[in-house]
Amino acid sequence: MISYIILFSLIGLIFIIPKKYFEKYGIVLLMAILAIFFGIRNDVAVDDANYIIIFQRFSKSLEDATLYYTNLEMIFKIICRIVGILHMNYKAVFMLYSALSFTFLGLFLKKMNLTKGEILIFMMTFFAMAFFTYMTIMRQFLAITMALYGMALFLEKKYRTGIVLILISALFHNSTMVMIPLLPVFLNKVKLDYQ
């Protein structure tokens, strides 16, 4: 419980810094705190025990990669193997996924050019609805944040980079493939009437 009180206190302090500093450093600080908290978690998420078992298998060898855990993306197995080669434990996998996820989420929020109040609303919603869920589904969370950032690049008409990022996100979890049929909407090839 103490760790959550510290987490929410730190995040609260970020929102009281002056606007000019918040605009420069606010999102970076928020994402760094969340990445560290998610990355160093200690068996709080539902899938953590499964990830630890999977890590133990693939950190030693990739020979069984195609035979076992066929529902897992090969990239996750490769990451486990690389972390194993570096003689790190499963926490390094959690930290890597967490750091990448919150990096892409931060980049997405920056692209959206949100105000301090809008970021506060986003954070409150994130804590209310997705906080523990995303700890449990770290592979999906990384894929989602990469794909969100890919879609945000469309705002700057960086279509090719955005599409490539969405396709790469599917290597981390294939659920982001559902965004592919939506690309014509984001590319303004299909107009939606919102009224």
mmCIF file of C-alpha atoms in Angstrom:
data_model
loop_
_atom_site.group_PDB
_atom_site.id
_atom_site.type_symbol
_atom_site.label_atom_id
_atom_site.label_comp_id
_atom_site.label_asym_id
_atom_site.label_seq_id
_atom_site.Cartn_x
_atom_site.Cartn_y
_atom_site.Cartn_z
ATOM 1 C CA MET A 1 0.000 0.000 0.000
ATOM 2 C CA ILE A 2 2.863 2.356 0.799
ATOM 3 C CA SER A 3 4.201 2.034 -2.756
ATOM 4 C CA TYR A 4 0.843 3.190 -4.183
ATOM 5 C CA ILE A 5 0.705 6.153 -1.808
ATOM 6 C CA ILE A 6 4.213 7.126 -2.942
ATOM 7 C CA LEU A 7 3.252 6.654 -6.615
ATOM 8 C CA PHE A 8 0.110 8.793 -6.414
ATOM 9 C CA SER A 9 1.914 11.437 -4.323
ATOM 10 C CA LEU A 10 4.726 11.738 -6.883
ATOM 11 C CA ILE A 11 2.227 12.020 -9.717
ATOM 12 C CA GLY A 12 0.260 14.632 -7.772
ATOM 13 C CA LEU A 13 3.426 16.660 -7.240
ATOM 14 C CA ILE A 14 4.108 16.685 -10.986
ATOM 15 C CA PHE A 15 0.748 18.337 -11.618
ATOM 16 C CA ILE A 16 1.466 21.195 -9.228
ATOM 17 C CA ILE A 17 4.692 22.276 -10.944
ATOM 18 C CA PRO A 18 4.339 25.524 -12.929
ATOM 19 C CA LYS A 19 2.824 25.270 -16.395
ATOM 20 C CA LYS A 20 5.988 26.209 -18.305
ATOM 21 C CA TYR A 21 7.953 23.408 -16.601
ATOM 22 C CA PHE A 22 5.069 20.975 -16.919
ATOM 23 C CA GLU A 23 4.938 21.560 -20.682
ATOM 24 C CA LYS A 24 8.643 20.694 -20.980
ATOM 25 C CA TYR A 25 9.024 17.924 -18.427
ATOM 26 C CA GLY A 26 5.582 16.874 -17.191
ATOM 27 C CA ILE A 27 4.860 14.011 -19.569
ATOM 28 C CA VAL A 28 8.447 12.752 -19.384
ATOM 29 C CA LEU A 29 8.322 12.684 -15.567
ATOM 30 C CA LEU A 30 4.896 11.030 -15.509
ATOM 31 C CA MET A 31 5.946 8.318 -17.952
ATOM 32 C CA ALA A 32 9.271 7.734 -16.151
ATOM 33 C CA ILE A 33 7.542 7.258 -12.783
ATOM 34 C CA LEU A 34 4.938 4.914 -14.264
ATOM 35 C CA ALA A 35 7.571 2.941 -16.199
ATOM 36 C CA ILE A 36 9.657 2.422 -13.075
ATOM 37 C CA PHE A 37 6.618 1.453 -10.990
ATOM 38 C CA PHE A 38 5.353 -1.002 -13.621
ATOM 39 C CA GLY A 39 8.826 -2.334 -14.346
ATOM 40 C CA ILE A 40 9.865 -3.118 -10.779
ATOM 41 C CA ARG A 41 6.521 -4.528 -9.710
ATOM 42 C CA ASN A 42 6.694 -7.661 -7.639
ATOM 43 C CA ASP A 43 4.227 -10.329 -8.731
ATOM 44 C CA VAL A 44 1.140 -8.098 -8.611
ATOM 45 C CA ALA A 45 -0.274 -8.803 -12.036
ATOM 46 C CA VAL A 46 -2.251 -11.909 -12.927
ATOM 47 C CA ASP A 47 0.156 -13.068 -15.650
ATOM 48 C CA ASP A 48 3.398 -12.346 -13.795
ATOM 49 C CA ALA A 49 3.803 -15.971 -12.639
ATOM 50 C CA ASN A 50 3.263 -17.185 -16.217
ATOM 51 C CA TYR A 51 5.784 -14.688 -17.582
ATOM 52 C CA ILE A 52 8.343 -15.846 -15.014
ATOM 53 C CA ILE A 53 7.872 -19.494 -16.042
ATOM 54 C CA ILE A 54 8.083 -18.596 -19.734
ATOM 55 C CA PHE A 55 11.185 -16.507 -19.092
ATOM 56 C CA GLN A 56 12.864 -19.417 -17.311
ATOM 57 C CA ARG A 57 12.280 -21.657 -20.317
ATOM 58 C CA PHE A 58 13.355 -19.278 -23.065
ATOM 59 C CA SER A 59 16.131 -17.424 -21.240
ATOM 60 C CA LYS A 60 18.208 -20.592 -21.418
ATOM 61 C CA SER A 61 17.409 -21.742 -24.955
ATOM 62 C CA LEU A 62 15.259 -20.900 -27.957
ATOM 63 C CA GLU A 63 15.210 -24.499 -29.199
ATOM 64 C CA ASP A 64 11.699 -25.046 -27.838
ATOM 65 C CA ALA A 65 10.400 -21.687 -29.065
ATOM 66 C CA THR A 66 8.222 -23.129 -31.829
ATOM 67 C CA LEU A 67 6.970 -26.070 -29.756
ATOM 68 C CA TYR A 68 5.997 -24.425 -26.481
ATOM 69 C CA TYR A 69 3.776 -21.439 -25.813
ATOM 70 C CA THR A 70 2.715 -21.214 -29.447
ATOM 71 C CA ASN A 71 0.293 -18.404 -28.554
ATOM 72 C CA LEU A 72 3.225 -16.141 -27.655
ATOM 73 C CA GLU A 73 4.885 -13.924 -30.194
ATOM 74 C CA MET A 74 8.368 -14.999 -31.226
ATOM 75 C CA ILE A 75 9.699 -11.530 -30.344
ATOM 76 C CA PHE A 76 8.806 -12.072 -26.673
ATOM 77 C CA LYS A 77 10.698 -15.360 -26.691
ATOM 78 C CA ILE A 78 13.694 -13.715 -28.351
ATOM 79 C CA ILE A 79 13.679 -10.894 -25.788
ATOM 80 C CA CYS A 80 13.637 -13.489 -22.994
ATOM 81 C CA ARG A 81 16.600 -15.229 -24.622
ATOM 82 C CA ILE A 82 18.596 -11.991 -24.995
ATOM 83 C CA VAL A 83 17.927 -11.082 -21.363
ATOM 84 C CA GLY A 84 19.049 -14.602 -20.394
ATOM 85 C CA ILE A 85 22.255 -14.253 -22.419
ATOM 86 C CA LEU A 86 22.941 -11.001 -20.535
ATOM 87 C CA HIS A 87 22.521 -12.965 -17.246
ATOM 88 C CA MET A 88 19.604 -10.835 -16.080
ATOM 89 C CA ASN A 89 16.418 -12.129 -14.511
ATOM 90 C CA TYR A 90 12.766 -11.784 -15.522
ATOM 91 C CA LYS A 91 12.567 -8.313 -13.943
ATOM 92 C CA ALA A 92 14.652 -7.011 -16.849
ATOM 93 C CA VAL A 93 11.919 -8.192 -19.260
ATOM 94 C CA PHE A 94 9.266 -6.407 -17.174
ATOM 95 C CA MET A 95 11.393 -3.247 -17.090
ATOM 96 C CA LEU A 96 12.100 -3.339 -20.830
ATOM 97 C CA TYR A 97 8.420 -3.756 -21.745
ATOM 98 C CA SER A 98 7.440 -1.094 -19.247
ATOM 99 C CA ALA A 99 10.048 1.403 -20.480
ATOM 100 C CA LEU A 100 9.070 0.875 -24.129
ATOM 101 C CA SER A 101 5.336 1.043 -23.390
ATOM 102 C CA PHE A 102 5.505 4.296 -21.474
ATOM 103 C CA THR A 103 7.942 5.794 -23.966
ATOM 104 C CA PHE A 104 5.423 5.257 -26.763
ATOM 105 C CA LEU A 105 2.533 6.403 -24.571
ATOM 106 C CA GLY A 106 4.462 9.582 -23.733
ATOM 107 C CA LEU A 107 5.267 10.189 -27.402
ATOM 108 C CA PHE A 108 1.590 9.697 -28.241
ATOM 109 C CA LEU A 109 0.487 12.176 -25.554
ATOM 110 C CA LYS A 110 3.064 14.710 -26.783
ATOM 111 C CA LYS A 111 1.757 14.388 -30.360
ATOM 112 C CA MET A 112 -1.790 14.987 -29.127
ATOM 113 C CA ASN A 113 -0.636 18.355 -27.751
ATOM 114 C CA LEU A 114 -2.840 18.045 -24.669
ATOM 115 C CA THR A 115 -3.197 20.715 -22.015
ATOM 116 C CA LYS A 116 -2.185 20.085 -18.405
ATOM 117 C CA GLY A 117 -5.860 19.595 -17.494
ATOM 118 C CA GLU A 118 -6.428 17.123 -20.313
ATOM 119 C CA ILE A 119 -3.368 15.128 -19.239
ATOM 120 C CA LEU A 120 -4.702 15.112 -15.661
ATOM 121 C CA ILE A 121 -8.034 13.749 -16.928
ATOM 122 C CA PHE A 122 -6.173 11.124 -18.958
ATOM 123 C CA MET A 123 -4.148 10.075 -15.892
ATOM 124 C CA MET A 124 -7.263 9.814 -13.712
ATOM 125 C CA THR A 125 -8.941 7.673 -16.373
ATOM 126 C CA PHE A 126 -5.804 5.574 -16.764
ATOM 127 C CA PHE A 127 -5.674 4.859 -13.031
ATOM 128 C CA ALA A 128 -9.400 4.191 -12.800
ATOM 129 C CA MET A 129 -9.667 1.843 -15.767
ATOM 130 C CA ALA A 130 -6.359 0.534 -17.088
ATOM 131 C CA PHE A 131 -3.763 0.699 -14.339
ATOM 132 C CA PHE A 132 -3.727 -2.946 -13.202
ATOM 133 C CA THR A 133 -4.996 -4.304 -16.502
ATOM 134 C CA TYR A 134 -1.960 -3.043 -18.381
ATOM 135 C CA MET A 135 0.390 -4.538 -15.797
ATOM 136 C CA THR A 136 -1.216 -7.899 -16.487
ATOM 137 C CA ILE A 137 -1.090 -7.619 -20.268
ATOM 138 C CA MET A 138 2.330 -6.070 -20.771
ATOM 139 C CA ARG A 139 2.749 -7.471 -24.301
ATOM 140 C CA GLN A 140 -0.585 -6.039 -25.409
ATOM 141 C CA PHE A 141 0.099 -2.724 -23.667
ATOM 142 C CA LEU A 142 3.354 -2.261 -25.571
ATOM 143 C CA ALA A 143 1.673 -3.137 -28.870
ATOM 144 C CA ILE A 144 -1.216 -0.744 -28.178
ATOM 145 C CA THR A 145 1.027 2.189 -27.270
ATOM 146 C CA MET A 146 3.213 1.635 -30.354
ATOM 147 C CA ALA A 147 0.139 1.526 -32.577
ATOM 148 C CA LEU A 148 -1.324 4.644 -30.925
ATOM 149 C CA TYR A 149 1.871 6.521 -31.602
ATOM 150 C CA GLY A 150 1.829 5.203 -35.176
ATOM 151 C CA MET A 151 -1.669 6.618 -35.632
ATOM 152 C CA ALA A 152 -0.629 9.924 -34.054
ATOM 153 C CA LEU A 153 2.033 10.239 -36.764
ATOM 154 C CA PHE A 154 -0.793 10.397 -39.311
ATOM 155 C CA LEU A 155 -1.626 13.852 -37.914
ATOM 156 C CA GLU A 156 1.703 15.024 -39.318
ATOM 157 C CA LYS A 157 1.067 13.141 -42.560
ATOM 158 C CA LYS A 158 3.883 10.682 -41.768
ATOM 159 C CA TYR A 159 1.769 7.849 -43.127
ATOM 160 C CA ARG A 160 4.529 5.441 -44.091
ATOM 161 C CA THR A 161 6.246 5.682 -40.684
ATOM 162 C CA GLY A 162 2.903 5.321 -38.909
ATOM 163 C CA ILE A 163 1.937 2.228 -40.899
ATOM 164 C CA VAL A 164 5.365 0.659 -40.333
ATOM 165 C CA LEU A 165 5.072 1.301 -36.592
ATOM 166 C CA ILE A 166 1.609 -0.293 -36.482
ATOM 167 C CA LEU A 167 2.940 -3.336 -38.347
ATOM 168 C CA ILE A 168 5.916 -3.577 -35.970
ATOM 169 C CA SER A 169 3.520 -3.333 -33.022
ATOM 170 C CA ALA A 170 1.840 -6.512 -34.269
ATOM 171 C CA LEU A 171 5.142 -8.348 -33.690
ATOM 172 C CA PHE A 172 4.760 -7.577 -29.978
ATOM 173 C CA HIS A 173 1.110 -8.625 -29.930
ATOM 174 C CA ASN A 174 -1.027 -9.490 -32.930
ATOM 175 C CA SER A 175 -4.115 -7.767 -31.482
ATOM 176 C CA THR A 176 -3.030 -4.508 -33.117
ATOM 177 C CA MET A 177 -3.707 -6.063 -36.518
ATOM 178 C CA VAL A 178 -7.307 -4.931 -35.994
ATOM 179 C CA MET A 179 -6.049 -1.401 -36.696
ATOM 180 C CA ILE A 180 -5.079 -2.296 -40.265
ATOM 181 C CA PRO A 181 -8.680 -2.212 -41.588
ATOM 182 C CA LEU A 182 -9.079 1.194 -39.891
ATOM 183 C CA LEU A 183 -6.132 2.725 -41.752
ATOM 184 C CA PRO A 184 -8.286 4.057 -44.636
ATOM 185 C CA VAL A 185 -10.210 6.123 -42.060
ATOM 186 C CA PHE A 186 -6.985 7.551 -40.623
ATOM 187 C CA LEU A 187 -5.604 8.178 -44.087
ATOM 188 C CA ASN A 188 -8.777 10.143 -44.941
ATOM 189 C CA LYS A 189 -9.695 7.704 -47.716
ATOM 190 C CA VAL A 190 -13.000 7.020 -45.983
ATOM 191 C CA LYS A 191 -14.961 9.856 -44.440
ATOM 192 C CA LEU A 192 -16.988 9.242 -41.295
ATOM 193 C CA ASP A 193 -19.985 11.438 -40.546
ATOM 194 C CA TYR A 194 -19.975 12.132 -36.805
ATOM 195 C CA GLN A 195 -23.168 14.189 -36.781
#
